[in-house]
Amino acid sequence: MTTTIAPNRTAQNPLTAGQLAPWAPWALLGVSVLIGAAIAGLIAGASDSDFSVVIVALFGFVLYLVSVTVVSQLIEGGRKAADRLVTGLVVGAFLLALIPLISLIVTVVVNGAARFDLQFFTWTMRNVVGEGGGVLHAIVGTVLVTLWAAIISVPVGIFTAIYLVEYGRGALSKAITFFVDVMTGIPSIVAGLFAYALFALFAGEGVRSGLGGAVALSLLMIPTVVRSTEEMLKLVPNDLREASLALGVPKWLTIWKVVLPTALAGIVTGVTLAVARVIGETAPLLIIAGFTTNMNYNVFDGRMMTLPVFAYNQYISPGVQEQAYFDRAWSAALVLILIVMILNIGARVIAHFFAPKSGR
């Protein structure tokens, strides 16, 4: 007669033995936050001050790191405890980095919503004192100046990157790379001063024009375009180049028909991000483009208002009704953030849909 022993269903699974339950870290976090809140309450009561969320977060985070590390050390061992400690520090650093961004977005949205209406987008500031007016002339100026900056910088940046990757050898290539690195770190106001000095040679002192602002922004865009395009061209497999050259195709045609189409998505993404990087510049445009309350469609003549300069001017020089000027400044900042966000989303869409497809 064979006796069958039923398995012990209450025995611990060997695969999960020596591990914390999935809910345990969250429970430790909740208890740590409660203790942090109690400490913050005691501090507020002792010092007769307001309850501080910062103190709650600080003490809660420290207590959580200590508790989860100690508990994990006792149950899971030293390696897992170290892993949980480092994971907690990384997550904490990430959340800490998010705080300024979230605070900025919330502040701009709350303050900018006051004038986020149809009149704000369809009116200019001509003959407007106090309430009313709009930002149409600044939006038009921003689009025109940025467009001309892209027209100037994109061909220069792409051709420079092609030379560095496909042809560049020796001292000239090293010199170009060095100066591109230097241009990456120049302050934006230096670009504005250069553009002003350049245009003053031809038009005299006091010159102001949208084209000058485009030249200043192009100096800031070119290094970004060069670097992003250079990295994308380096990612193109050499097998594609060699296959084309083996068929007798000239090198320039190989670059035009094989290399550039393969790297197109990355190049367009880099250009879009370069535009997003310079569209909010204020200092160079204050120097060379100036500011005006009138609409100006001609980048070659006259002052031209842009969104960052508009926000700066409204905030720094309020009139009698200060709140109206501050509301316009915040709304202009909100519009600028939305434009940059749209450009970044567009760059990701381009990279997703126009990237070379792998496989058959």
mmCIF file with all atom_site columns, N, CA, C and O in Angstrom, residues 17 27 31 44 62 73 81 86 102 120 143 167 189 210 212-213 226 231 240 247 261 286 296 301 318 325 352:
data_model
loop_
_atom_site.group_PDB
_atom_site.id
_atom_site.type_symbol
_atom_site.label_atom_id
_atom_site.label_alt_id
_atom_site.label_comp_id
_atom_site.label_asym_id
_atom_site.label_entity_id
_atom_site.label_seq_id
_atom_site.pdbx_PDB_ins_code
_atom_site.Cartn_x
_atom_site.Cartn_y
_atom_site.Cartn_z
_atom_site.occupancy
_atom_site.B_iso_or_equiv
_atom_site.pdbx_formal_charge
_atom_site.auth_seq_id
_atom_site.auth_comp_id
_atom_site.auth_asym_id
_atom_site.auth_atom_id
_atom_site.pdbx_PDB_model_num
ATOM 1   N N  . ALA A 1 17  ? 11.456 33.159  -1.089  1.00 0.00 ? 17  ALA A N  1
ATOM 2   C CA . ALA A 1 17  ? 11.994 33.120  0.267   1.00 0.00 ? 17  ALA A CA 1
ATOM 3   C C  . ALA A 1 17  ? 13.098 34.152  0.415   1.00 0.00 ? 17  ALA A C  1
ATOM 4   O O  . ALA A 1 17  ? 13.908 34.369  -0.484  1.00 0.00 ? 17  ALA A O  1
ATOM 5   N N  . ALA A 1 27  ? 4.522  50.247  2.672   1.00 0.00 ? 27  ALA A N  1
ATOM 6   C CA . ALA A 1 27  ? 4.120  50.398  4.078   1.00 0.00 ? 27  ALA A CA 1
ATOM 7   C C  . ALA A 1 27  ? 5.177  51.168  4.868   1.00 0.00 ? 27  ALA A C  1
ATOM 8   O O  . ALA A 1 27  ? 4.849  52.053  5.679   1.00 0.00 ? 27  ALA A O  1
ATOM 9   N N  . VAL A 1 31  ? 4.584  54.779  6.773   1.00 0.00 ? 31  VAL A N  1
ATOM 10  C CA . VAL A 1 31  ? 4.919  54.996  8.187   1.00 0.00 ? 31  VAL A CA 1
ATOM 11  C C  . VAL A 1 31  ? 5.955  56.112  8.331   1.00 0.00 ? 31  VAL A C  1
ATOM 12  O O  . VAL A 1 31  ? 5.858  56.960  9.231   1.00 0.00 ? 31  VAL A O  1
ATOM 13  N N  . ALA A 1 44  ? 6.511  72.746  14.381  1.00 0.00 ? 44  ALA A N  1
ATOM 14  C CA . ALA A 1 44  ? 5.638  73.909  14.172  1.00 0.00 ? 44  ALA A CA 1
ATOM 15  C C  . ALA A 1 44  ? 5.028  74.386  15.481  1.00 0.00 ? 44  ALA A C  1
ATOM 16  O O  . ALA A 1 44  ? 4.902  75.592  15.731  1.00 0.00 ? 44  ALA A O  1
ATOM 17  N N  . VAL A 1 62  ? 14.358 60.427  4.671   1.00 0.00 ? 62  VAL A N  1
ATOM 18  C CA . VAL A 1 62  ? 15.501 59.886  5.420   1.00 0.00 ? 62  VAL A CA 1
ATOM 19  C C  . VAL A 1 62  ? 15.080 58.649  6.225   1.00 0.00 ? 62  VAL A C  1
ATOM 20  O O  . VAL A 1 62  ? 15.780 57.623  6.228   1.00 0.00 ? 62  VAL A O  1
ATOM 21  N N  . GLN A 1 73  ? 18.225 44.447  4.905   1.00 0.00 ? 73  GLN A N  1
ATOM 22  C CA . GLN A 1 73  ? 19.456 43.803  5.374   1.00 0.00 ? 73  GLN A CA 1
ATOM 23  C C  . GLN A 1 73  ? 19.149 42.575  6.219   1.00 0.00 ? 73  GLN A C  1
ATOM 24  O O  . GLN A 1 73  ? 19.791 41.534  6.092   1.00 0.00 ? 73  GLN A O  1
ATOM 25  N N  . ALA A 1 81  ? 19.896 44.961  0.126   1.00 0.00 ? 81  ALA A N  1
ATOM 26  C CA . ALA A 1 81  ? 19.738 46.176  0.923   1.00 0.00 ? 81  ALA A CA 1
ATOM 27  C C  . ALA A 1 81  ? 20.449 47.353  0.256   1.00 0.00 ? 81  ALA A C  1
ATOM 28  O O  . ALA A 1 81  ? 19.910 48.465  0.192   1.00 0.00 ? 81  ALA A O  1
ATOM 29  N N  . VAL A 1 86  ? 20.290 52.441  -2.926  1.00 0.00 ? 86  VAL A N  1
ATOM 30  C CA . VAL A 1 86  ? 20.649 53.217  -4.102  1.00 0.00 ? 86  VAL A CA 1
ATOM 31  C C  . VAL A 1 86  ? 19.406 53.567  -4.929  1.00 0.00 ? 86  VAL A C  1
ATOM 32  O O  . VAL A 1 86  ? 19.272 54.674  -5.451  1.00 0.00 ? 86  VAL A O  1
ATOM 33  N N  . ILE A 1 102 ? 7.909  71.282  -12.041 1.00 0.00 ? 102 ILE A N  1
ATOM 34  C CA . ILE A 1 102 ? 6.472  71.305  -11.759 1.00 0.00 ? 102 ILE A CA 1
ATOM 35  C C  . ILE A 1 102 ? 6.064  72.655  -11.183 1.00 0.00 ? 102 ILE A C  1
ATOM 36  O O  . ILE A 1 102 ? 5.021  73.219  -11.551 1.00 0.00 ? 102 ILE A O  1
ATOM 37  N N  . PHE A 1 120 ? -5.984 88.486  -26.594 1.00 0.00 ? 120 PHE A N  1
ATOM 38  C CA . PHE A 1 120 ? -4.545 88.438  -26.375 1.00 0.00 ? 120 PHE A CA 1
ATOM 39  C C  . PHE A 1 120 ? -3.808 87.950  -27.612 1.00 0.00 ? 120 PHE A C  1
ATOM 40  O O  . PHE A 1 120 ? -2.666 88.350  -27.855 1.00 0.00 ? 120 PHE A O  1
ATOM 41  N N  . VAL A 1 143 ? 8.172  84.222  -34.779 1.00 0.00 ? 143 VAL A N  1
ATOM 42  C CA . VAL A 1 143 ? 8.163  83.264  -35.892 1.00 0.00 ? 143 VAL A CA 1
ATOM 43  C C  . VAL A 1 143 ? 9.122  83.706  -36.988 1.00 0.00 ? 143 VAL A C  1
ATOM 44  O O  . VAL A 1 143 ? 9.917  82.904  -37.509 1.00 0.00 ? 143 VAL A O  1
ATOM 45  N N  . TYR A 1 167 ? 34.566 64.069  -44.834 1.00 0.00 ? 167 TYR A N  1
ATOM 46  C CA . TYR A 1 167 ? 35.774 64.546  -45.501 1.00 0.00 ? 167 TYR A CA 1
ATOM 47  C C  . TYR A 1 167 ? 36.863 65.006  -44.538 1.00 0.00 ? 167 TYR A C  1
ATOM 48  O O  . TYR A 1 167 ? 38.037 65.024  -44.889 1.00 0.00 ? 167 TYR A O  1
ATOM 49  N N  . ILE A 1 189 ? 24.404 86.885  -24.888 1.00 0.00 ? 189 ILE A N  1
ATOM 50  C CA . ILE A 1 189 ? 24.554 88.323  -25.072 1.00 0.00 ? 189 ILE A CA 1
ATOM 51  C C  . ILE A 1 189 ? 25.760 88.645  -25.954 1.00 0.00 ? 189 ILE A C  1
ATOM 52  O O  . ILE A 1 189 ? 25.771 89.658  -26.660 1.00 0.00 ? 189 ILE A O  1
ATOM 53  N N  . GLY A 1 210 ? 15.057 92.824  -37.335 1.00 0.00 ? 210 GLY A N  1
ATOM 54  C CA . GLY A 1 210 ? 14.794 91.426  -37.049 1.00 0.00 ? 210 GLY A CA 1
ATOM 55  C C  . GLY A 1 210 ? 15.857 90.510  -37.627 1.00 0.00 ? 210 GLY A C  1
ATOM 56  O O  . GLY A 1 210 ? 16.169 89.468  -37.045 1.00 0.00 ? 210 GLY A O  1
ATOM 57  N N  . GLY A 1 212 ? 19.022 91.121  -37.827 1.00 0.00 ? 212 GLY A N  1
ATOM 58  C CA . GLY A 1 212 ? 20.131 91.100  -36.871 1.00 0.00 ? 212 GLY A CA 1
ATOM 59  C C  . GLY A 1 212 ? 19.863 90.132  -35.731 1.00 0.00 ? 212 GLY A C  1
ATOM 60  O O  . GLY A 1 212 ? 20.766 89.405  -35.288 1.00 0.00 ? 212 GLY A O  1
ATOM 61  N N  . GLY A 1 213 ? 18.613 90.096  -35.253 1.00 0.00 ? 213 GLY A N  1
ATOM 62  C CA . GLY A 1 213 ? 18.270 89.111  -34.229 1.00 0.00 ? 213 GLY A CA 1
ATOM 63  C C  . GLY A 1 213 ? 18.392 87.693  -34.736 1.00 0.00 ? 213 GLY A C  1
ATOM 64  O O  . GLY A 1 213 ? 18.828 86.798  -34.009 1.00 0.00 ? 213 GLY A O  1
ATOM 65  N N  . VAL A 1 226 ? 25.295 71.423  -35.712 1.00 0.00 ? 226 VAL A N  1
ATOM 66  C CA . VAL A 1 226 ? 26.499 70.697  -36.111 1.00 0.00 ? 226 VAL A CA 1
ATOM 67  C C  . VAL A 1 226 ? 26.656 69.432  -35.285 1.00 0.00 ? 226 VAL A C  1
ATOM 68  O O  . VAL A 1 226 ? 26.883 68.331  -35.831 1.00 0.00 ? 226 VAL A O  1
ATOM 69  N N  . GLU A 1 231 ? 26.509 63.566  -34.993 1.00 0.00 ? 231 GLU A N  1
ATOM 70  C CA . GLU A 1 231 ? 26.249 62.300  -34.311 1.00 0.00 ? 231 GLU A CA 1
ATOM 71  C C  . GLU A 1 231 ? 25.334 61.406  -35.139 1.00 0.00 ? 231 GLU A C  1
ATOM 72  O O  . GLU A 1 231 ? 25.511 60.180  -35.171 1.00 0.00 ? 231 GLU A O  1
ATOM 73  N N  . LEU A 1 240 ? 26.673 50.761  -45.737 1.00 0.00 ? 240 LEU A N  1
ATOM 74  C CA . LEU A 1 240 ? 25.853 51.426  -46.738 1.00 0.00 ? 240 LEU A CA 1
ATOM 75  C C  . LEU A 1 240 ? 26.712 52.294  -47.660 1.00 0.00 ? 240 LEU A C  1
ATOM 76  O O  . LEU A 1 240 ? 26.503 52.315  -48.880 1.00 0.00 ? 240 LEU A O  1
ATOM 77  N N  . LEU A 1 247 ? 29.381 50.220  -56.175 1.00 0.00 ? 247 LEU A N  1
ATOM 78  C CA . LEU A 1 247 ? 28.601 50.238  -57.403 1.00 0.00 ? 247 LEU A CA 1
ATOM 79  C C  . LEU A 1 247 ? 29.014 51.367  -58.338 1.00 0.00 ? 247 LEU A C  1
ATOM 80  O O  . LEU A 1 247 ? 28.394 51.567  -59.384 1.00 0.00 ? 247 LEU A O  1
ATOM 81  N N  . PRO A 1 261 ? 19.471 60.573  -46.332 1.00 0.00 ? 261 PRO A N  1
ATOM 82  C CA . PRO A 1 261 ? 18.137 59.996  -46.067 1.00 0.00 ? 261 PRO A CA 1
ATOM 83  C C  . PRO A 1 261 ? 18.115 59.066  -44.864 1.00 0.00 ? 261 PRO A C  1
ATOM 84  O O  . PRO A 1 261 ? 17.117 59.013  -44.130 1.00 0.00 ? 261 PRO A O  1
ATOM 85  N N  . LEU A 1 286 ? 17.232 91.850  -27.309 1.00 0.00 ? 286 LEU A N  1
ATOM 86  C CA . LEU A 1 286 ? 17.134 93.198  -26.728 1.00 0.00 ? 286 LEU A CA 1
ATOM 87  C C  . LEU A 1 286 ? 18.159 94.145  -27.353 1.00 0.00 ? 286 LEU A C  1
ATOM 88  O O  . LEU A 1 286 ? 17.884 95.320  -27.576 1.00 0.00 ? 286 LEU A O  1
ATOM 89  N N  . ASN A 1 296 ? 5.332  94.436  -37.300 1.00 0.00 ? 296 ASN A N  1
ATOM 90  C CA . ASN A 1 296 ? 6.391  94.598  -38.299 1.00 0.00 ? 296 ASN A CA 1
ATOM 91  C C  . ASN A 1 296 ? 6.633  93.254  -38.970 1.00 0.00 ? 296 ASN A C  1
ATOM 92  O O  . ASN A 1 296 ? 7.079  92.306  -38.332 1.00 0.00 ? 296 ASN A O  1
ATOM 93  N N  . ASP A 1 301 ? 14.103 95.655  -41.873 1.00 0.00 ? 301 ASP A N  1
ATOM 94  C CA . ASP A 1 301 ? 14.032 97.067  -41.516 1.00 0.00 ? 301 ASP A CA 1
ATOM 95  C C  . ASP A 1 301 ? 13.161 97.252  -40.283 1.00 0.00 ? 301 ASP A C  1
ATOM 96  O O  . ASP A 1 301 ? 12.055 96.715  -40.199 1.00 0.00 ? 301 ASP A O  1
ATOM 97  N N  . PRO A 1 318 ? 6.290  98.220  -15.902 1.00 0.00 ? 318 PRO A N  1
ATOM 98  C CA . PRO A 1 318 ? 4.830  98.303  -15.812 1.00 0.00 ? 318 PRO A CA 1
ATOM 99  C C  . PRO A 1 318 ? 4.359  99.755  -15.765 1.00 0.00 ? 318 PRO A C  1
ATOM 100 O O  . PRO A 1 318 ? 5.079  100.646 -15.314 1.00 0.00 ? 318 PRO A O  1
ATOM 101 N N  . TYR A 1 325 ? -0.023 94.678  -16.769 1.00 0.00 ? 325 TYR A N  1
ATOM 102 C CA . TYR A 1 325 ? 1.284  94.415  -17.385 1.00 0.00 ? 325 TYR A CA 1
ATOM 103 C C  . TYR A 1 325 ? 1.835  93.058  -16.937 1.00 0.00 ? 325 TYR A C  1
ATOM 104 O O  . TYR A 1 325 ? 2.384  92.303  -17.742 1.00 0.00 ? 325 TYR A O  1
ATOM 105 N N  . HIS A 1 352 ? 10.027 59.347  -34.515 1.00 0.00 ? 352 HIS A N  1
ATOM 106 C CA . HIS A 1 352 ? 9.320  58.068  -34.472 1.00 0.00 ? 352 HIS A CA 1
ATOM 107 C C  . HIS A 1 352 ? 8.871  57.609  -35.857 1.00 0.00 ? 352 HIS A C  1
ATOM 108 O O  . HIS A 1 352 ? 9.037  56.440  -36.231 1.00 0.00 ? 352 HIS A O  1
#
